[in-house]
Short mmCIF file of C-alpha atoms in Angstrom, two decimals:
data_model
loop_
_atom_site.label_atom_id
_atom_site.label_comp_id
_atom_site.label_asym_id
_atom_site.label_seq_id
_atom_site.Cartn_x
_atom_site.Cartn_y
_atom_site.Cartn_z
CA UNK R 1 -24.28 -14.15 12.01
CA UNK R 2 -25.41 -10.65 12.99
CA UNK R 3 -22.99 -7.48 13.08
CA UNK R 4 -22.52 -4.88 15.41
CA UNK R 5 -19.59 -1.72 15.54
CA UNK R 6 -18.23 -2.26 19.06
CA UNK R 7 -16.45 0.96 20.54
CA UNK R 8 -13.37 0.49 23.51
CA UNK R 9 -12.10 3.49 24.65
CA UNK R 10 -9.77 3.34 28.10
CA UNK R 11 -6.61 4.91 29.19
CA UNK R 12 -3.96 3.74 26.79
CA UNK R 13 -2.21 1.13 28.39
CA UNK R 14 -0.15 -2.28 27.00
CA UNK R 15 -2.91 -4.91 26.71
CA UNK R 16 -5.58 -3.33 25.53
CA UNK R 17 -6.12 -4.80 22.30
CA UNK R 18 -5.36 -8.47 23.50
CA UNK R 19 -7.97 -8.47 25.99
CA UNK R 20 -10.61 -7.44 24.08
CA UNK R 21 -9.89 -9.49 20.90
CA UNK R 22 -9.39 -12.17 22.91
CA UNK R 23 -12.73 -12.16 24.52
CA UNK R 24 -14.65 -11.61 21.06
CA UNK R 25 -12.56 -14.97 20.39
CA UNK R 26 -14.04 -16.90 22.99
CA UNK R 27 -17.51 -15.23 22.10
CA UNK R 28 -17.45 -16.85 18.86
CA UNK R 29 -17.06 -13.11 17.54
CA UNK R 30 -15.19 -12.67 14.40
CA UNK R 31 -13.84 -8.86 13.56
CA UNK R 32 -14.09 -7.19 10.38
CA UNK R 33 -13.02 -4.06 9.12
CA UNK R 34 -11.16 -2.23 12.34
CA UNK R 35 -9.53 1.09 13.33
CA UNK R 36 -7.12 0.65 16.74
CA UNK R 37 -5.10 3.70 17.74
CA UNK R 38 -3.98 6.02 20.74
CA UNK R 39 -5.57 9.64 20.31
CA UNK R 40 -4.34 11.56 22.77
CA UNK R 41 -3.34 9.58 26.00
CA UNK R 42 -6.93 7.21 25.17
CA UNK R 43 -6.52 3.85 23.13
CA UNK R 44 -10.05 3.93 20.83
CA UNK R 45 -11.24 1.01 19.21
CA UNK R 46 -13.71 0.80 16.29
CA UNK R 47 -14.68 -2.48 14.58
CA UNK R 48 -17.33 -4.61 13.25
CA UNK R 49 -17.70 -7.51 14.03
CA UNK R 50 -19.87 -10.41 13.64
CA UNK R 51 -21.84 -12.02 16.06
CA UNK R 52 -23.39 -15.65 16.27
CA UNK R 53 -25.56 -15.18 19.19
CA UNK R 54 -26.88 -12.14 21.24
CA UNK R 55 -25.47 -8.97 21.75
CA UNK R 56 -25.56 -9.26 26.08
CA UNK R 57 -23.24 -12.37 25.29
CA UNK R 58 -20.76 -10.29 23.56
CA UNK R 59 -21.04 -7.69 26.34
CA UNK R 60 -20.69 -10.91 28.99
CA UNK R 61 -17.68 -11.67 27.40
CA UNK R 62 -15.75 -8.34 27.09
CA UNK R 63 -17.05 -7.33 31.06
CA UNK R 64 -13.95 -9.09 32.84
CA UNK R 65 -11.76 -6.92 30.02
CA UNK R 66 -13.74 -3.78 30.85
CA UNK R 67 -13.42 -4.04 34.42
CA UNK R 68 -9.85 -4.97 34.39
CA UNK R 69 -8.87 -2.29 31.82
CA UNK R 70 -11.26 0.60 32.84
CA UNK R 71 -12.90 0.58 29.73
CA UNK R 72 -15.70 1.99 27.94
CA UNK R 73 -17.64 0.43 25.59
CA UNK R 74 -20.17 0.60 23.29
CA UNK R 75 -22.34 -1.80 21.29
CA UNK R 76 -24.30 -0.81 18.16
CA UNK R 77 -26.44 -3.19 15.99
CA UNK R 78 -25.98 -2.52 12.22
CA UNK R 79 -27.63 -4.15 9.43
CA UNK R 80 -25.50 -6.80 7.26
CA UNK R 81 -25.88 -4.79 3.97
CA UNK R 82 -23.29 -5.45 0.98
CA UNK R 83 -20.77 -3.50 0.29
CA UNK R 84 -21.84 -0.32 -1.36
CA UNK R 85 -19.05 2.06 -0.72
CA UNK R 86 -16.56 3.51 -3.21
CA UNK R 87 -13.18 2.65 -3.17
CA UNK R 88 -10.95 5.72 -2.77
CA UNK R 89 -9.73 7.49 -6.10
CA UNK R 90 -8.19 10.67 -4.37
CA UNK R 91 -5.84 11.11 -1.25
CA UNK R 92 -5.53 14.57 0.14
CA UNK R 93 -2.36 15.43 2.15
CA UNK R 94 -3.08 18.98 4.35
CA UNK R 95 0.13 20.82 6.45
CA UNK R 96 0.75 23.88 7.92
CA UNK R 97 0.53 25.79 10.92
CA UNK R 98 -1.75 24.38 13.34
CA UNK R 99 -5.02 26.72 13.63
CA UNK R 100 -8.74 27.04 14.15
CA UNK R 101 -10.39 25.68 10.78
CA UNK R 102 -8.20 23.71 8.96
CA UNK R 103 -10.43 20.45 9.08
CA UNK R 104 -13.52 22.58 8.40
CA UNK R 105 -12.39 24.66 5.88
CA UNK R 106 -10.79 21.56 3.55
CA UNK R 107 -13.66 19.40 4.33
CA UNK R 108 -15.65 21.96 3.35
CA UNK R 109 -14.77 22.68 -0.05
CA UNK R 110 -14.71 18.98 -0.73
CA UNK R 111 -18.19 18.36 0.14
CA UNK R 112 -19.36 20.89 -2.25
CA UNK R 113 -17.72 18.71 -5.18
CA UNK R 114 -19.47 15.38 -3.30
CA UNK R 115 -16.17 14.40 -2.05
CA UNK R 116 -16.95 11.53 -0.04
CA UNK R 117 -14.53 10.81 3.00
CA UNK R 118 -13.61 7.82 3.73
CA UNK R 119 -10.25 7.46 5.86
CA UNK R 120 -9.25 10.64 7.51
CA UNK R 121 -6.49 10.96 9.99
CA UNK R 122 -4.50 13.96 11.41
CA UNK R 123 -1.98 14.38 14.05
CA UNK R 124 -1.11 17.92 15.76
CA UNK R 125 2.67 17.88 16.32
CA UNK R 126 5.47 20.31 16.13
CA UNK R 127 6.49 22.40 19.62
CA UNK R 128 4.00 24.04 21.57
CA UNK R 129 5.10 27.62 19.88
CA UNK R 130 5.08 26.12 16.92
CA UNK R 131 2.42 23.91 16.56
CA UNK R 132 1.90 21.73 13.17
CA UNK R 133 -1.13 19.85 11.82
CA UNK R 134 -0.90 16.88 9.42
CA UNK R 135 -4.05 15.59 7.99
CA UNK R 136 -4.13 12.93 5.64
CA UNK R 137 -7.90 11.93 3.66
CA UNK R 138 -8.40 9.34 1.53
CA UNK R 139 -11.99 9.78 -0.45
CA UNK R 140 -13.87 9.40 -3.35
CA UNK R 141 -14.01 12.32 -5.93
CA UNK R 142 -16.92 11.39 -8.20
CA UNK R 143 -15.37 14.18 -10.76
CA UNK R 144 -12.26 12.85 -10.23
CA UNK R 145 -8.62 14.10 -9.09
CA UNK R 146 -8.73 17.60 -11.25
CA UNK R 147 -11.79 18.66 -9.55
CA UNK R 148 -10.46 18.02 -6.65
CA UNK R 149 -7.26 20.58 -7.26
CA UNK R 150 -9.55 23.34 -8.56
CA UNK R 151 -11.46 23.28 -5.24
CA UNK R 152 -8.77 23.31 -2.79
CA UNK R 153 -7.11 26.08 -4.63
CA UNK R 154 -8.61 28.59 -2.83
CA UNK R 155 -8.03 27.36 0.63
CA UNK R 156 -4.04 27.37 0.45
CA UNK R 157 -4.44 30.97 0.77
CA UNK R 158 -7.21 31.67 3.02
CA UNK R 159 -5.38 28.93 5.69
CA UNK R 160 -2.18 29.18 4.69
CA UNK R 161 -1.94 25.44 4.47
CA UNK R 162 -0.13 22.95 1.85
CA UNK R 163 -2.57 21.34 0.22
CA UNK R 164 -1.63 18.00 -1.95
CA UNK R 165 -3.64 15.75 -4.32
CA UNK R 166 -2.96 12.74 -5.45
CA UNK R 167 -4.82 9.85 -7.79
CA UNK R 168 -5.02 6.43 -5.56
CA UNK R 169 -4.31 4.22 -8.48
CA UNK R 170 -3.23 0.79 -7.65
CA UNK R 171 -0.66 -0.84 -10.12
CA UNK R 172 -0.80 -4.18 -11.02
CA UNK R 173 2.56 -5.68 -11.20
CA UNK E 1 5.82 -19.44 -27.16
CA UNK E 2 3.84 -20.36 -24.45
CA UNK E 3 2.01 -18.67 -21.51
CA UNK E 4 3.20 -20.14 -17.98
CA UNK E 5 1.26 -20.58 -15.12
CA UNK E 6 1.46 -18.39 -12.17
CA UNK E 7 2.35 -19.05 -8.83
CA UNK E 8 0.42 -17.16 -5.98
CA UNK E 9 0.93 -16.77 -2.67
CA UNK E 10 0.77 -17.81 -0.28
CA UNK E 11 2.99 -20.94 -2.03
CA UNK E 12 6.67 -21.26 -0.36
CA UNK E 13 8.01 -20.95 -3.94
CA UNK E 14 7.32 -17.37 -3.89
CA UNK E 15 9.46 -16.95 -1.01
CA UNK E 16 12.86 -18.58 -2.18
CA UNK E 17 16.29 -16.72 -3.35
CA UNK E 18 16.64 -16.87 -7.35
CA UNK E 19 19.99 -17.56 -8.50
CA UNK E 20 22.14 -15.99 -11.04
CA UNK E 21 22.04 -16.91 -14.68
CA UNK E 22 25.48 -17.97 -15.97
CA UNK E 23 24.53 -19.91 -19.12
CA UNK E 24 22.70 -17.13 -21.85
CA UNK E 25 21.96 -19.99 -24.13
CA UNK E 26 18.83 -20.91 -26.58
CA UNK E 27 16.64 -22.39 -23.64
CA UNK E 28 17.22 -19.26 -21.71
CA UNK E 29 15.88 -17.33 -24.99
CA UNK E 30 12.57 -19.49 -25.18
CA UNK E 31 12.06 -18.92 -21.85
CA UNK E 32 13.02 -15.35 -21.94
CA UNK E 33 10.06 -15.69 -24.85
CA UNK E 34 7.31 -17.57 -22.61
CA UNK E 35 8.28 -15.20 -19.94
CA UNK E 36 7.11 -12.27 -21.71
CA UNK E 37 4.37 -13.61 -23.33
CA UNK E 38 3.54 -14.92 -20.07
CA UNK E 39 3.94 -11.03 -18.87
CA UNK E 40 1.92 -9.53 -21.52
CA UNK E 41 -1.11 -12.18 -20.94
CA UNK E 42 -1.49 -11.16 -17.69
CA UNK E 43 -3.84 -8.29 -15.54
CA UNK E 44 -1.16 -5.71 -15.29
CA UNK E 45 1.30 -7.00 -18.06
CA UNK E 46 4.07 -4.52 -17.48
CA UNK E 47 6.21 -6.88 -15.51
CA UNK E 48 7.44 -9.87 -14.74
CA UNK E 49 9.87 -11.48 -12.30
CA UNK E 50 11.16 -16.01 -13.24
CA UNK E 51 10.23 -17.07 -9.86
CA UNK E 52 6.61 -16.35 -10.25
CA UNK E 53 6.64 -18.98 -12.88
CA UNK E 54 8.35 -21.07 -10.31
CA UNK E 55 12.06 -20.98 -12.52
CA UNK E 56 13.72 -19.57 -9.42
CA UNK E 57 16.78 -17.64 -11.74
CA UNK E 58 17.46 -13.96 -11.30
CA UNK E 59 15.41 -13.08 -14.68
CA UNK E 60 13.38 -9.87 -14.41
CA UNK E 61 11.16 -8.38 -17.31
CA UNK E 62 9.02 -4.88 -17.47
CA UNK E 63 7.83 -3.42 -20.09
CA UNK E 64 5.22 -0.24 -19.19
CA UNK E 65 4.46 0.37 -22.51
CA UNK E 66 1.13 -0.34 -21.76
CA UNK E 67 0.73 2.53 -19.39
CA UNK E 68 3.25 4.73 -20.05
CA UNK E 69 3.14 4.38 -24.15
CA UNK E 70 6.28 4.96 -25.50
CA UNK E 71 7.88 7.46 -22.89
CA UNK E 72 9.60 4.83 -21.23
CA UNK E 73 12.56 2.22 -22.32
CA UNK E 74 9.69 -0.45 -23.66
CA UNK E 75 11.03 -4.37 -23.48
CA UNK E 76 13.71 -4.65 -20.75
CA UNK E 77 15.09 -7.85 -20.40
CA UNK E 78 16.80 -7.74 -16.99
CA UNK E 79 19.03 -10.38 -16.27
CA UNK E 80 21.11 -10.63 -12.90
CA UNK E 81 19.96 -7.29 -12.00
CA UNK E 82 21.35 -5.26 -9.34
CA UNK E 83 20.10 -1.85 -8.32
CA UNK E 84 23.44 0.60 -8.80
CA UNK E 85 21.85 3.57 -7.38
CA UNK E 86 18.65 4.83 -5.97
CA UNK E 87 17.20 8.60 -5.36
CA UNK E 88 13.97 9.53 -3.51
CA UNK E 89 10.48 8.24 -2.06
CA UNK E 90 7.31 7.90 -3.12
CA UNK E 91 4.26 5.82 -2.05
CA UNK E 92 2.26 3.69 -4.39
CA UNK E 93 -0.41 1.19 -4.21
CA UNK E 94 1.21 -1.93 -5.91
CA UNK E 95 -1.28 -5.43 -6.61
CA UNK E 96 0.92 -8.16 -7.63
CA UNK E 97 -0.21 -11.34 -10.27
CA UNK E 98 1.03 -13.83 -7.54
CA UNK E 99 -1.27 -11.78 -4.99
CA UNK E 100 -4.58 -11.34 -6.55
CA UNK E 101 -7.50 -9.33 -4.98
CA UNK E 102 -5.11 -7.47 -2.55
CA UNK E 103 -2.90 -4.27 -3.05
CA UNK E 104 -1.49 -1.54 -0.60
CA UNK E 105 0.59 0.95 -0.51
CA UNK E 106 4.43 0.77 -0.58
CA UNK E 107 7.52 3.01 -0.40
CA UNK E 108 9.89 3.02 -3.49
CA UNK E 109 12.79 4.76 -4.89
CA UNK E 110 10.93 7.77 -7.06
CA UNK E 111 14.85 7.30 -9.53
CA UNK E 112 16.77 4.20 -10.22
CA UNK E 113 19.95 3.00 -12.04
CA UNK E 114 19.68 -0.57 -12.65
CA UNK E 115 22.64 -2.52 -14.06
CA UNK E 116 21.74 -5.72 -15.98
CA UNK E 117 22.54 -8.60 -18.52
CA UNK E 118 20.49 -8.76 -21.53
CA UNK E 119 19.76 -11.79 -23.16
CA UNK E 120 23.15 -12.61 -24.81
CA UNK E 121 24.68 -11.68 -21.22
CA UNK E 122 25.36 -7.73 -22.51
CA UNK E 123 26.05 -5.69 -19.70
CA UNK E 124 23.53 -2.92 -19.81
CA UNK E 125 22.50 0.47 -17.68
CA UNK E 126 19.46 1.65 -17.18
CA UNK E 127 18.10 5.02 -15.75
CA UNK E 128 14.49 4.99 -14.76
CA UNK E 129 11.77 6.84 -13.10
CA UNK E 130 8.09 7.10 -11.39
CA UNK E 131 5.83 3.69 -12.68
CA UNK E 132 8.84 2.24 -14.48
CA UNK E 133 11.44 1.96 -11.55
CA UNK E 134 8.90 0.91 -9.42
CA UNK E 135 7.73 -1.72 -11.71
CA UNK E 136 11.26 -2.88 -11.73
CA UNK E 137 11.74 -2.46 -7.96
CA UNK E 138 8.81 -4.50 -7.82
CA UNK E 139 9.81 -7.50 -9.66
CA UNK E 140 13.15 -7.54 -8.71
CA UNK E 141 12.20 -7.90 -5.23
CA UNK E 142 10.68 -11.28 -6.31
CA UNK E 143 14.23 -12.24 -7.20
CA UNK E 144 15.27 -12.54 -3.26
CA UNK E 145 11.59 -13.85 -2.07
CA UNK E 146 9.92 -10.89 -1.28
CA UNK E 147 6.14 -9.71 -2.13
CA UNK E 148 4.86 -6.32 -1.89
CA UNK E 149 3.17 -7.99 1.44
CA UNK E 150 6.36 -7.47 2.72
CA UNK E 151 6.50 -4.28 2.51
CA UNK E 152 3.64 -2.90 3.34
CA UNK E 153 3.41 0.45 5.42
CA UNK E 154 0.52 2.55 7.25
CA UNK E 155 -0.49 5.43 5.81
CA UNK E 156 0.67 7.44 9.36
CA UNK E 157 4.19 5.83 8.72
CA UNK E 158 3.90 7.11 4.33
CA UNK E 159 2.72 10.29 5.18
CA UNK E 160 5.97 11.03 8.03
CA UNK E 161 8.76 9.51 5.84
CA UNK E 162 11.95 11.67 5.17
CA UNK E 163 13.28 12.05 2.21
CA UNK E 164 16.51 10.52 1.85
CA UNK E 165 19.05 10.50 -0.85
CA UNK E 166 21.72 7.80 -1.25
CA UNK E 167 24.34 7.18 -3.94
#
């Protein structure tokens, strides 16, 4: 088996995710680790998946979905390499009035500690006068949750965001 | 004493209603006994629910010691319990014994009041917070068939939860 990340992005619709699962099915694909979701009106699919044969079968497969669905998609080979990735120690929660910045400025400050992202989502919401941003990153702090704290200190200020931190321990029951 | 074996899921045992205990006699006490040893053998060994040593009886034991040290209520024996009151949310990423390799997040009560027999059928009270009510949310959720699998949430759905209060 060889893997690929396959990107679908169309005009959200109901369906979507059926079609194009279903086709990997009858590909012989199997899918791994996957992100589905509507940003903005779009539906956006990213997943690996793994592949028996070659890459213009998967694409065979999917084209009735594409042309059906008006979608886009994208095909990238990636090596099979183990698992090498940290598992997340620190989540970061991020809210306040919606501005220029925000993403930058926190993402910022957490690279310079080696924060490594690895789940980050955020929604813009509120009214249109009052506009509100949620962001919610999930990441590995190799210093650990305190150094974390310290370096988002300064930014509550200078964005006028809220800014929480929180160990991702999981308890074993 | 003795240390029981585990069931794991996805066995239909897991899933069954536990009934109440109405007998507190000297088998329930050795099992009470093999429970907890049974509790304190294990990967987490703060807590421990009957049915996941396939005696489906409404038997629940924590003890966060481990974790917590001594700022907590140490050995609870929980028997019938029921949850009297409950106060606040908070998200936690829960593994289970009878679900190795897996954990995810879950919603609990952040403050419980959990009203229970102890092993000579005592009515007792308990007020508990943070790790220790959700270790006994946990387990007592075994008692009607239900894993943390069950209640599993995305983090878009944790992060826009309300706060609500109930009494």
């Amino acid at each position: 088996m060889s893997q690929a990340l396959l990107t679908v992005i169309g005009e959200d619709r109901p369906g979507i995710v059926a079609a194009v699962t279903q086709a990997l099915f009858t590909a012989d694909c199997s899918i791994g680790d996957a992100s589905m979701m509507r940003l903005g009106g779009y539906f956006t699919i990213m997943q690996v998946i793994d592949y028996p044969r070659d890459l213009g079968s998967v694409e065979m497969a999917l084209d009735p979905a594409i042309k059906r669905l008006n979608l886009r998609v994208h095909l990238d080979p990636i090596s099979s390499v183990a698992l090498t990735a940290d598992m997340p120690n620190t989540r970061v929660t991020v809210y306040g009035a919606d501005h220029p910045g925000i993403v930058a400025g926190v993402t910022g400050a957490l690279a310079a500690i080696g924060f490594n992202v690895i789940d980050l989502e955020s929604e813009s919401s509120g009214s249109a006068e009052r506009p509100l941003y949620v962001m919610v990153i999930q990441g590995y702090a190799p210093e650990g949750v305190e150094s974390v704290r310290k370096a988002v200190v300064p930014l509550r200020e200078r964005e006028g965001v809220e800014i929480g931190v929180h160990p991702i321990e999981a308890a074993v029951f | 004493m003795a240390v029981l074996s585990i069931l794991t899921y996805p066995d239909p045992r897991l899933q069954r209603k536990a009934e109440p205990v109405s007998v507190f006699d000297d088998d329930l006490h050795h099992f009470i006994d093999d429970l907890t040893e049974t509790m304190y053998a294990g990967p987490g060994g703060v807590g421990i629910a009957a049915p996941q040593v396939d005696r489906p009886q409404r038997i629940v034991i924590v003890d966060v010691r481990p974790k917590l040290g001594e700022d907590c209520h140490g050995l609870m024996v929980l028997i019938n319990p029921e949850l009297a009151a409950w106060e606040g949310m908070a998200v936690g990423r829960e593994g289970c014994m009878s679900v190795p390799d897996f954990t995810g997040n879950v919603i609990r009560a952040e403050r419980i009041q959990v009203q229970a027999q102890d092993a000579s059928g005592r009515e007792r009270s308990y007020e508990c917070e943070g790790f220790e009510a959700r270790a006994i949310q946990h387990e007592m959720d075994h008692l009607d068939g239900f894993l943390f699998l069950d209640r599993l949430v995305s983090r878009k759905i944790d992060l826009f939860r309300r706060k609500q209060y109930q009494k």
